[in-house]
Amino acid sequence: MNSLNNLVLGFRSSSLVLNLPQWMLSRHLHYIHPVRKLEIPVKYPEIEFPEKRKLRFMEKVPQPVPGQRPMKMKKQLIDMRGPELTHTFLLHRQYGIRALQGGQLHHGHFEMIRTGINRNMDENRMFAIWRIDAPWKPITRKGQGHRMGGGKGSIDHYTTPVREGRVIMEFGGYCEFHEAYDLLIRVARKLPFRADVISQEILDEEKKLEKEEPHRNLNPFSFEYCVRNNIGGCRKWLSPYDYIWHGKYR
């Protein structure tokens, strides 16, 4: 009896009993419960948790320099234009929220992200960290009905500019992608610009497709080719940024 084992394959109408050797049972067949579907638990790799697992509170106003007035700045729309070149990867190689276009985040958006993540995550097995700075860029505004002139207005609030491809926050722990997606997509849809939920597998696949795309393209008339050869006199109406980004970022 030690070399034989009874394997019951459960069906709604009948059951089939097979008497097979133990080595064949362990290597080729699996037990199927007649009512429940038994799944093998996921084995997670060794994950390094940060010291504080929840998103920290972001200051609404940056700390002033002693003895100096708060500095005003120009609009500098270049801070939101073009691709992000530095913070485009995941530190913990799990999940996160990525910006799909440029924009600005003020203190209200930071609080929306923080409360939406911290209230719904399981702190015992999950964590979240910021990948952007607290609001630092001053935005000025004049009072309603104020006449033109009189110099630059007073500082109204502070924002954080974000470029396309910037990772806004990371999420990870002992969880799968479908658990993180349901939580992060609700936050991503409330941002003032388009954003999506990413994982390390998605980033790896995008890099692979980006390398293969030039070799699979059969059309020789690309945007870069047309600009370089001035086809149709396109250089008359092109923006200086089109020479750098080839029409990808507006």
PDB file of N, CA and C in Angstrom, residues 111-189:
ATOM      1  N   GLU A 111      -1.876  65.507  -0.815  1.00  0.00           N
ATOM      2  CA  GLU A 111      -2.732  64.981   0.243  1.00  0.00           C
ATOM      3  C   GLU A 111      -3.700  63.922  -0.305  1.00  0.00           C
ATOM      4  N   MET A 112      -4.183  64.118  -1.519  1.00  0.00           N
ATOM      5  CA  MET A 112      -5.059  63.131  -2.131  1.00  0.00           C
ATOM      6  C   MET A 112      -4.333  61.800  -2.321  1.00  0.00           C
ATOM      7  N   ILE A 113      -3.088  61.862  -2.780  1.00  0.00           N
ATOM      8  CA  ILE A 113      -2.310  60.634  -2.971  1.00  0.00           C
ATOM      9  C   ILE A 113      -2.012  59.984  -1.627  1.00  0.00           C
ATOM     10  N   ARG A 114      -1.596  60.786  -0.659  1.00  0.00           N
ATOM     11  CA  ARG A 114      -1.190  60.239   0.641  1.00  0.00           C
ATOM     12  C   ARG A 114      -2.361  59.559   1.359  1.00  0.00           C
ATOM     13  N   THR A 115      -3.495  60.247   1.431  1.00  0.00           N
ATOM     14  CA  THR A 115      -4.646  59.659   2.127  1.00  0.00           C
ATOM     15  C   THR A 115      -5.231  58.476   1.360  1.00  0.00           C
ATOM     16  N   GLY A 116      -5.234  58.551   0.030  1.00  0.00           N
ATOM     17  CA  GLY A 116      -5.780  57.451  -0.753  1.00  0.00           C
ATOM     18  C   GLY A 116      -4.974  56.173  -0.641  1.00  0.00           C
ATOM     19  N   ILE A 117      -3.651  56.303  -0.485  1.00  0.00           N
ATOM     20  CA  ILE A 117      -2.789  55.126  -0.373  1.00  0.00           C
ATOM     21  C   ILE A 117      -2.745  54.630   1.075  1.00  0.00           C
ATOM     22  N   ASN A 118      -2.526  55.534   2.023  1.00  0.00           N
ATOM     23  CA  ASN A 118      -2.325  55.109   3.411  1.00  0.00           C
ATOM     24  C   ASN A 118      -3.569  54.485   4.031  1.00  0.00           C
ATOM     25  N   ARG A 119      -4.751  54.934   3.642  1.00  0.00           N
ATOM     26  CA  ARG A 119      -5.972  54.417   4.248  1.00  0.00           C
ATOM     27  C   ARG A 119      -6.365  53.043   3.717  1.00  0.00           C
ATOM     28  N   ASN A 120      -5.884  52.688   2.538  1.00  0.00           N
ATOM     29  CA  ASN A 120      -6.325  51.449   1.913  1.00  0.00           C
ATOM     30  C   ASN A 120      -5.246  50.377   1.848  1.00  0.00           C
ATOM     31  N   MET A 121      -4.031  50.675   2.236  1.00  0.00           N
ATOM     32  CA  MET A 121      -2.963  49.685   2.170  1.00  0.00           C
ATOM     33  C   MET A 121      -2.856  48.927   3.495  1.00  0.00           C
ATOM     34  N   ASP A 122      -2.337  47.714   3.408  1.00  0.00           N
ATOM     35  CA  ASP A 122      -2.091  46.889   4.589  1.00  0.00           C
ATOM     36  C   ASP A 122      -0.641  47.125   5.019  1.00  0.00           C
ATOM     37  N   GLU A 123      -0.473  47.867   6.107  1.00  0.00           N
ATOM     38  CA  GLU A 123       0.875  48.260   6.534  1.00  0.00           C
ATOM     39  C   GLU A 123       1.724  47.067   6.950  1.00  0.00           C
ATOM     40  N   ASN A 124       1.111  45.958   7.318  1.00  0.00           N
ATOM     41  CA  ASN A 124       1.877  44.804   7.768  1.00  0.00           C
ATOM     42  C   ASN A 124       2.641  44.129   6.627  1.00  0.00           C
ATOM     43  N   ARG A 125       2.141  44.260   5.393  1.00  0.00           N
ATOM     44  CA  ARG A 125       2.801  43.580   4.284  1.00  0.00           C
ATOM     45  C   ARG A 125       3.011  44.461   3.055  1.00  0.00           C
ATOM     46  N   MET A 126       2.723  45.774   3.159  1.00  0.00           N
ATOM     47  CA  MET A 126       2.885  46.687   2.034  1.00  0.00           C
ATOM     48  C   MET A 126       3.604  47.949   2.483  1.00  0.00           C
ATOM     49  N   PHE A 127       4.122  48.697   1.515  1.00  0.00           N
ATOM     50  CA  PHE A 127       4.769  49.979   1.801  1.00  0.00           C
ATOM     51  C   PHE A 127       4.635  50.878   0.583  1.00  0.00           C
ATOM     52  N   ALA A 128       4.821  52.178   0.801  1.00  0.00           N
ATOM     53  CA  ALA A 128       4.756  53.179  -0.270  1.00  0.00           C
ATOM     54  C   ALA A 128       5.751  54.287   0.042  1.00  0.00           C
ATOM     55  N   ILE A 129       6.423  54.797  -0.996  1.00  0.00           N
ATOM     56  CA  ILE A 129       7.403  55.872  -0.829  1.00  0.00           C
ATOM     57  C   ILE A 129       7.192  56.916  -1.923  1.00  0.00           C
ATOM     58  N   TRP A 130       7.570  58.155  -1.626  1.00  0.00           N
ATOM     59  CA  TRP A 130       7.519  59.242  -2.603  1.00  0.00           C
ATOM     60  C   TRP A 130       8.732  59.166  -3.533  1.00  0.00           C
ATOM     61  N   ARG A 131       8.533  59.586  -4.790  1.00  0.00           N
ATOM     62  CA  ARG A 131       9.639  59.736  -5.728  1.00  0.00           C
ATOM     63  C   ARG A 131       9.729  61.158  -6.275  1.00  0.00           C
ATOM     64  N   ILE A 132       8.952  62.072  -5.715  1.00  0.00           N
ATOM     65  CA  ILE A 132       8.994  63.476  -6.123  1.00  0.00           C
ATOM     66  C   ILE A 132       9.199  64.335  -4.884  1.00  0.00           C
ATOM     67  N   ASP A 133       9.659  65.557  -5.114  1.00  0.00           N
ATOM     68  CA  ASP A 133       9.917  66.480  -4.018  1.00  0.00           C
ATOM     69  C   ASP A 133       8.630  67.169  -3.577  1.00  0.00           C
ATOM     70  N   ALA A 134       8.676  67.741  -2.378  1.00  0.00           N
ATOM     71  CA  ALA A 134       7.561  68.537  -1.883  1.00  0.00           C
ATOM     72  C   ALA A 134       7.413  69.802  -2.730  1.00  0.00           C
ATOM     73  N   PRO A 135       6.253  70.459  -2.711  1.00  0.00           N
ATOM     74  CA  PRO A 135       6.067  71.681  -3.509  1.00  0.00           C
ATOM     75  C   PRO A 135       7.161  72.715  -3.229  1.00  0.00           C
ATOM     76  N   TRP A 136       7.818  73.168  -4.299  1.00  0.00           N
ATOM     77  CA  TRP A 136       8.949  74.094  -4.148  1.00  0.00           C
ATOM     78  C   TRP A 136       8.891  75.275  -5.117  1.00  0.00           C
ATOM     79  N   LYS A 137       8.123  75.172  -6.194  1.00  0.00           N
ATOM     80  CA  LYS A 137       8.089  76.239  -7.201  1.00  0.00           C
ATOM     81  C   LYS A 137       6.988  77.235  -6.863  1.00  0.00           C
ATOM     82  N   PRO A 138       7.317  78.524  -6.632  1.00  0.00           N
ATOM     83  CA  PRO A 138       6.286  79.500  -6.254  1.00  0.00           C
ATOM     84  C   PRO A 138       5.449  79.943  -7.451  1.00  0.00           C
ATOM     85  N   ILE A 139       4.147  80.042  -7.234  1.00  0.00           N
ATOM     86  CA  ILE A 139       3.207  80.532  -8.236  1.00  0.00           C
ATOM     87  C   ILE A 139       2.593  81.818  -7.699  1.00  0.00           C
ATOM     88  N   THR A 140       2.760  82.901  -8.441  1.00  0.00           N
ATOM     89  CA  THR A 140       2.265  84.209  -7.993  1.00  0.00           C
ATOM     90  C   THR A 140       0.895  84.497  -8.594  1.00  0.00           C
ATOM     91  N   ARG A 141       0.167  85.378  -7.922  1.00  0.00           N
ATOM     92  CA  ARG A 141      -1.163  85.746  -8.394  1.00  0.00           C
ATOM     93  C   ARG A 141      -1.535  87.102  -7.808  1.00  0.00           C
ATOM     94  N   LYS A 142      -2.197  87.923  -8.648  1.00  0.00           N
ATOM     95  CA  LYS A 142      -2.681  89.227  -8.190  1.00  0.00           C
ATOM     96  C   LYS A 142      -4.138  89.114  -7.764  1.00  0.00           C
ATOM     97  N   GLY A 143      -4.566  90.069  -6.962  1.00  0.00           N
ATOM     98  CA  GLY A 143      -5.934  90.058  -6.477  1.00  0.00           C
ATOM     99  C   GLY A 143      -6.946  90.272  -7.589  1.00  0.00           C
ATOM    100  N   GLN A 144      -8.183  89.857  -7.346  1.00  0.00           N
ATOM    101  CA  GLN A 144      -9.229  89.993  -8.346  1.00  0.00           C
ATOM    102  C   GLN A 144      -9.577  91.468  -8.543  1.00  0.00           C
ATOM    103  N   GLY A 145      -9.656  91.884  -9.813  1.00  0.00           N
ATOM    104  CA  GLY A 145      -9.978  93.264 -10.138  1.00  0.00           C
ATOM    105  C   GLY A 145      -8.781  94.199 -10.096  1.00  0.00           C
ATOM    106  N   HIS A 146      -7.585  93.655  -9.907  1.00  0.00           N
ATOM    107  CA  HIS A 146      -6.383  94.484  -9.828  1.00  0.00           C
ATOM    108  C   HIS A 146      -5.989  94.936 -11.229  1.00  0.00           C
ATOM    109  N   ARG A 147      -5.601  96.211 -11.363  1.00  0.00           N
ATOM    110  CA  ARG A 147      -5.211  96.744 -12.665  1.00  0.00           C
ATOM    111  C   ARG A 147      -3.830  96.250 -13.054  1.00  0.00           C
ATOM    112  N   MET A 148      -3.548  96.352 -14.347  1.00  0.00           N
ATOM    113  CA  MET A 148      -2.240  95.913 -14.849  1.00  0.00           C
ATOM    114  C   MET A 148      -1.143  96.814 -14.302  1.00  0.00           C
ATOM    115  N   GLY A 149       0.037  96.229 -14.191  1.00  0.00           N
ATOM    116  CA  GLY A 149       1.174  96.975 -13.671  1.00  0.00           C
ATOM    117  C   GLY A 149       1.340  96.748 -12.180  1.00  0.00           C
ATOM    118  N   GLY A 150       2.277  97.466 -11.624  1.00  0.00           N
ATOM    119  CA  GLY A 150       2.514  97.357 -10.190  1.00  0.00           C
ATOM    120  C   GLY A 150       3.473  96.247  -9.811  1.00  0.00           C
ATOM    121  N   GLY A 151       4.142  95.655 -10.797  1.00  0.00           N
ATOM    122  CA  GLY A 151       5.123  94.615 -10.476  1.00  0.00           C
ATOM    123  C   GLY A 151       4.496  93.234 -10.367  1.00  0.00           C
ATOM    124  N   LYS A 152       5.340  92.288 -10.073  1.00  0.00           N
ATOM    125  CA  LYS A 152       4.901  90.899  -9.969  1.00  0.00           C
ATOM    126  C   LYS A 152       4.046  90.700  -8.720  1.00  0.00           C
ATOM    127  N   GLY A 153       3.013  89.856  -8.844  1.00  0.00           N
ATOM    128  CA  GLY A 153       2.107  89.623  -7.732  1.00  0.00           C
ATOM    129  C   GLY A 153       2.757  88.850  -6.598  1.00  0.00           C
ATOM    130  N   SER A 154       2.025  88.688  -5.520  1.00  0.00           N
ATOM    131  CA  SER A 154       2.533  87.969  -4.360  1.00  0.00           C
ATOM    132  C   SER A 154       2.386  86.463  -4.574  1.00  0.00           C
ATOM    133  N   ILE A 155       3.127  85.697  -3.807  1.00  0.00           N
ATOM    134  CA  ILE A 155       3.105  84.237  -3.934  1.00  0.00           C
ATOM    135  C   ILE A 155       1.772  83.709  -3.417  1.00  0.00           C
ATOM    136  N   ASP A 156       1.093  82.912  -4.242  1.00  0.00           N
ATOM    137  CA  ASP A 156      -0.204  82.338  -3.878  1.00  0.00           C
ATOM    138  C   ASP A 156      -0.053  80.921  -3.331  1.00  0.00           C
ATOM    139  N   HIS A 157       0.723  80.082  -4.002  1.00  0.00           N
ATOM    140  CA  HIS A 157       0.954  78.717  -3.546  1.00  0.00           C
ATOM    141  C   HIS A 157       2.218  78.180  -4.211  1.00  0.00           C
ATOM    142  N   TYR A 158       2.576  76.949  -3.848  1.00  0.00           N
ATOM    143  CA  TYR A 158       3.771  76.296  -4.389  1.00  0.00           C
ATOM    144  C   TYR A 158       3.351  74.998  -5.085  1.00  0.00           C
ATOM    145  N   THR A 159       4.099  74.644  -6.117  1.00  0.00           N
ATOM    146  CA  THR A 159       3.811  73.434  -6.878  1.00  0.00           C
ATOM    147  C   THR A 159       5.097  72.648  -7.123  1.00  0.00           C
ATOM    148  N   THR A 160       4.921  71.427  -7.612  1.00  0.00           N
ATOM    149  CA  THR A 160       6.032  70.582  -8.029  1.00  0.00           C
ATOM    150  C   THR A 160       5.852  70.239  -9.502  1.00  0.00           C
ATOM    151  N   PRO A 161       6.699  70.737 -10.410  1.00  0.00           N
ATOM    152  CA  PRO A 161       6.566  70.394 -11.826  1.00  0.00           C
ATOM    153  C   PRO A 161       6.985  68.951 -12.095  1.00  0.00           C
ATOM    154  N   VAL A 162       6.267  68.312 -13.006  1.00  0.00           N
ATOM    155  CA  VAL A 162       6.509  66.908 -13.354  1.00  0.00           C
ATOM    156  C   VAL A 162       6.570  66.787 -14.867  1.00  0.00           C
ATOM    157  N   ARG A 163       7.547  66.050 -15.353  1.00  0.00           N
ATOM    158  CA  ARG A 163       7.679  65.803 -16.781  1.00  0.00           C
ATOM    159  C   ARG A 163       7.142  64.420 -17.141  1.00  0.00           C
ATOM    160  N   GLU A 164       6.984  64.203 -18.436  1.00  0.00           N
ATOM    161  CA  GLU A 164       6.472  62.913 -18.910  1.00  0.00           C
ATOM    162  C   GLU A 164       7.469  61.794 -18.612  1.00  0.00           C
ATOM    163  N   GLY A 165       6.961  60.698 -18.062  1.00  0.00           N
ATOM    164  CA  GLY A 165       7.802  59.566 -17.727  1.00  0.00           C
ATOM    165  C   GLY A 165       8.326  59.571 -16.304  1.00  0.00           C
ATOM    166  N   ARG A 166       7.979  60.587 -15.510  1.00  0.00           N
ATOM    167  CA  ARG A 166       8.461  60.670 -14.132  1.00  0.00           C
ATOM    168  C   ARG A 166       7.678  59.707 -13.238  1.00  0.00           C
ATOM    169  N   VAL A 167       8.391  58.959 -12.420  1.00  0.00           N
ATOM    170  CA  VAL A 167       7.765  58.089 -11.430  1.00  0.00           C
ATOM    171  C   VAL A 167       7.373  58.948 -10.231  1.00  0.00           C
ATOM    172  N   ILE A 168       6.084  58.992  -9.904  1.00  0.00           N
ATOM    173  CA  ILE A 168       5.587  59.859  -8.851  1.00  0.00           C
ATOM    174  C   ILE A 168       5.730  59.192  -7.482  1.00  0.00           C
ATOM    175  N   MET A 169       5.344  57.945  -7.370  1.00  0.00           N
ATOM    176  CA  MET A 169       5.482  57.214  -6.115  1.00  0.00           C
ATOM    177  C   MET A 169       5.622  55.725  -6.412  1.00  0.00           C
ATOM    178  N   GLU A 170       6.182  55.018  -5.444  1.00  0.00           N
ATOM    179  CA  GLU A 170       6.371  53.573  -5.569  1.00  0.00           C
ATOM    180  C   GLU A 170       5.546  52.843  -4.524  1.00  0.00           C
ATOM    181  N   PHE A 171       5.135  51.652  -4.898  1.00  0.00           N
ATOM    182  CA  PHE A 171       4.320  50.807  -4.025  1.00  0.00           C
ATOM    183  C   PHE A 171       4.851  49.385  -4.124  1.00  0.00           C
ATOM    184  N   GLY A 172       4.926  48.698  -2.981  1.00  0.00           N
ATOM    185  CA  GLY A 172       5.464  47.347  -3.015  1.00  0.00           C
ATOM    186  C   GLY A 172       5.172  46.596  -1.735  1.00  0.00           C
ATOM    187  N   GLY A 173       5.832  45.457  -1.597  1.00  0.00           N
ATOM    188  CA  GLY A 173       5.636  44.598  -0.442  1.00  0.00           C
ATOM    189  C   GLY A 173       5.239  43.201  -0.871  1.00  0.00           C
ATOM    190  N   TYR A 174       4.593  42.471   0.031  1.00  0.00           N
ATOM    191  CA  TYR A 174       4.124  41.122  -0.250  1.00  0.00           C
ATOM    192  C   TYR A 174       2.741  41.194  -0.869  1.00  0.00           C
ATOM    193  N   CYS A 175       2.685  41.588  -2.128  1.00  0.00           N
ATOM    194  CA  CYS A 175       1.423  41.725  -2.846  1.00  0.00           C
ATOM    195  C   CYS A 175       1.683  41.502  -4.327  1.00  0.00           C
ATOM    196  N   GLU A 176       0.613  41.162  -5.043  1.00  0.00           N
ATOM    197  CA  GLU A 176       0.700  40.936  -6.474  1.00  0.00           C
ATOM    198  C   GLU A 176       0.238  42.177  -7.230  1.00  0.00           C
ATOM    199  N   PHE A 177       0.422  42.131  -8.558  1.00  0.00           N
ATOM    200  CA  PHE A 177       0.151  43.319  -9.367  1.00  0.00           C
ATOM    201  C   PHE A 177      -1.325  43.694  -9.349  1.00  0.00           C
ATOM    202  N   HIS A 178      -2.229  42.707  -9.367  1.00  0.00           N
ATOM    203  CA  HIS A 178      -3.659  43.044  -9.409  1.00  0.00           C
ATOM    204  C   HIS A 178      -4.098  43.712  -8.106  1.00  0.00           C
ATOM    205  N   GLU A 179      -3.454  43.398  -6.969  1.00  0.00           N
ATOM    206  CA  GLU A 179      -3.780  44.079  -5.721  1.00  0.00           C
ATOM    207  C   GLU A 179      -3.317  45.528  -5.760  1.00  0.00           C
ATOM    208  N   ALA A 180      -2.091  45.747  -6.228  1.00  0.00           N
ATOM    209  CA  ALA A 180      -1.561  47.105  -6.300  1.00  0.00           C
ATOM    210  C   ALA A 180      -2.287  47.935  -7.356  1.00  0.00           C
ATOM    211  N   TYR A 181      -2.684  47.313  -8.455  1.00  0.00           N
ATOM    212  CA  TYR A 181      -3.325  48.055  -9.543  1.00  0.00           C
ATOM    213  C   TYR A 181      -4.661  48.643  -9.096  1.00  0.00           C
ATOM    214  N   ASP A 182      -5.465  47.852  -8.402  1.00  0.00           N
ATOM    215  CA  ASP A 182      -6.774  48.345  -7.961  1.00  0.00           C
ATOM    216  C   ASP A 182      -6.635  49.558  -7.042  1.00  0.00           C
ATOM    217  N   LEU A 183      -5.568  49.603  -6.269  1.00  0.00           N
ATOM    218  CA  LEU A 183      -5.364  50.713  -5.344  1.00  0.00           C
ATOM    219  C   LEU A 183      -4.754  51.925  -6.031  1.00  0.00           C
ATOM    220  N   LEU A 184      -3.783  51.699  -6.905  1.00  0.00           N
ATOM    221  CA  LEU A 184      -3.062  52.813  -7.515  1.00  0.00           C
ATOM    222  C   LEU A 184      -3.830  53.471  -8.649  1.00  0.00           C
ATOM    223  N   ILE A 185      -4.643  52.710  -9.372  1.00  0.00           N
ATOM    224  CA  ILE A 185      -5.341  53.301 -10.513  1.00  0.00           C
ATOM    225  C   ILE A 185      -6.375  54.318 -10.056  1.00  0.00           C
ATOM    226  N   ARG A 186      -6.971  54.125  -8.875  1.00  0.00           N
ATOM    227  CA  ARG A 186      -7.928  55.116  -8.357  1.00  0.00           C
ATOM    228  C   ARG A 186      -7.244  56.439  -8.063  1.00  0.00           C
ATOM    229  N   VAL A 187      -6.000  56.388  -7.625  1.00  0.00           N
ATOM    230  CA  VAL A 187      -5.244  57.609  -7.360  1.00  0.00           C
ATOM    231  C   VAL A 187      -4.771  58.233  -8.656  1.00  0.00           C
ATOM    232  N   ALA A 188      -4.307  57.419  -9.601  1.00  0.00           N
ATOM    233  CA  ALA A 188      -3.761  57.942 -10.856  1.00  0.00           C
ATOM    234  C   ALA A 188      -4.823  58.676 -11.668  1.00  0.00           C
ATOM    235  N   ARG A 189      -6.076  58.254 -11.592  1.00  0.00           N
ATOM    236  CA  ARG A 189      -7.136  58.896 -12.368  1.00  0.00           C
ATOM    237  C   ARG A 189      -7.548  60.258 -11.813  1.00  0.00           C
TER     238      ARG A 189
END
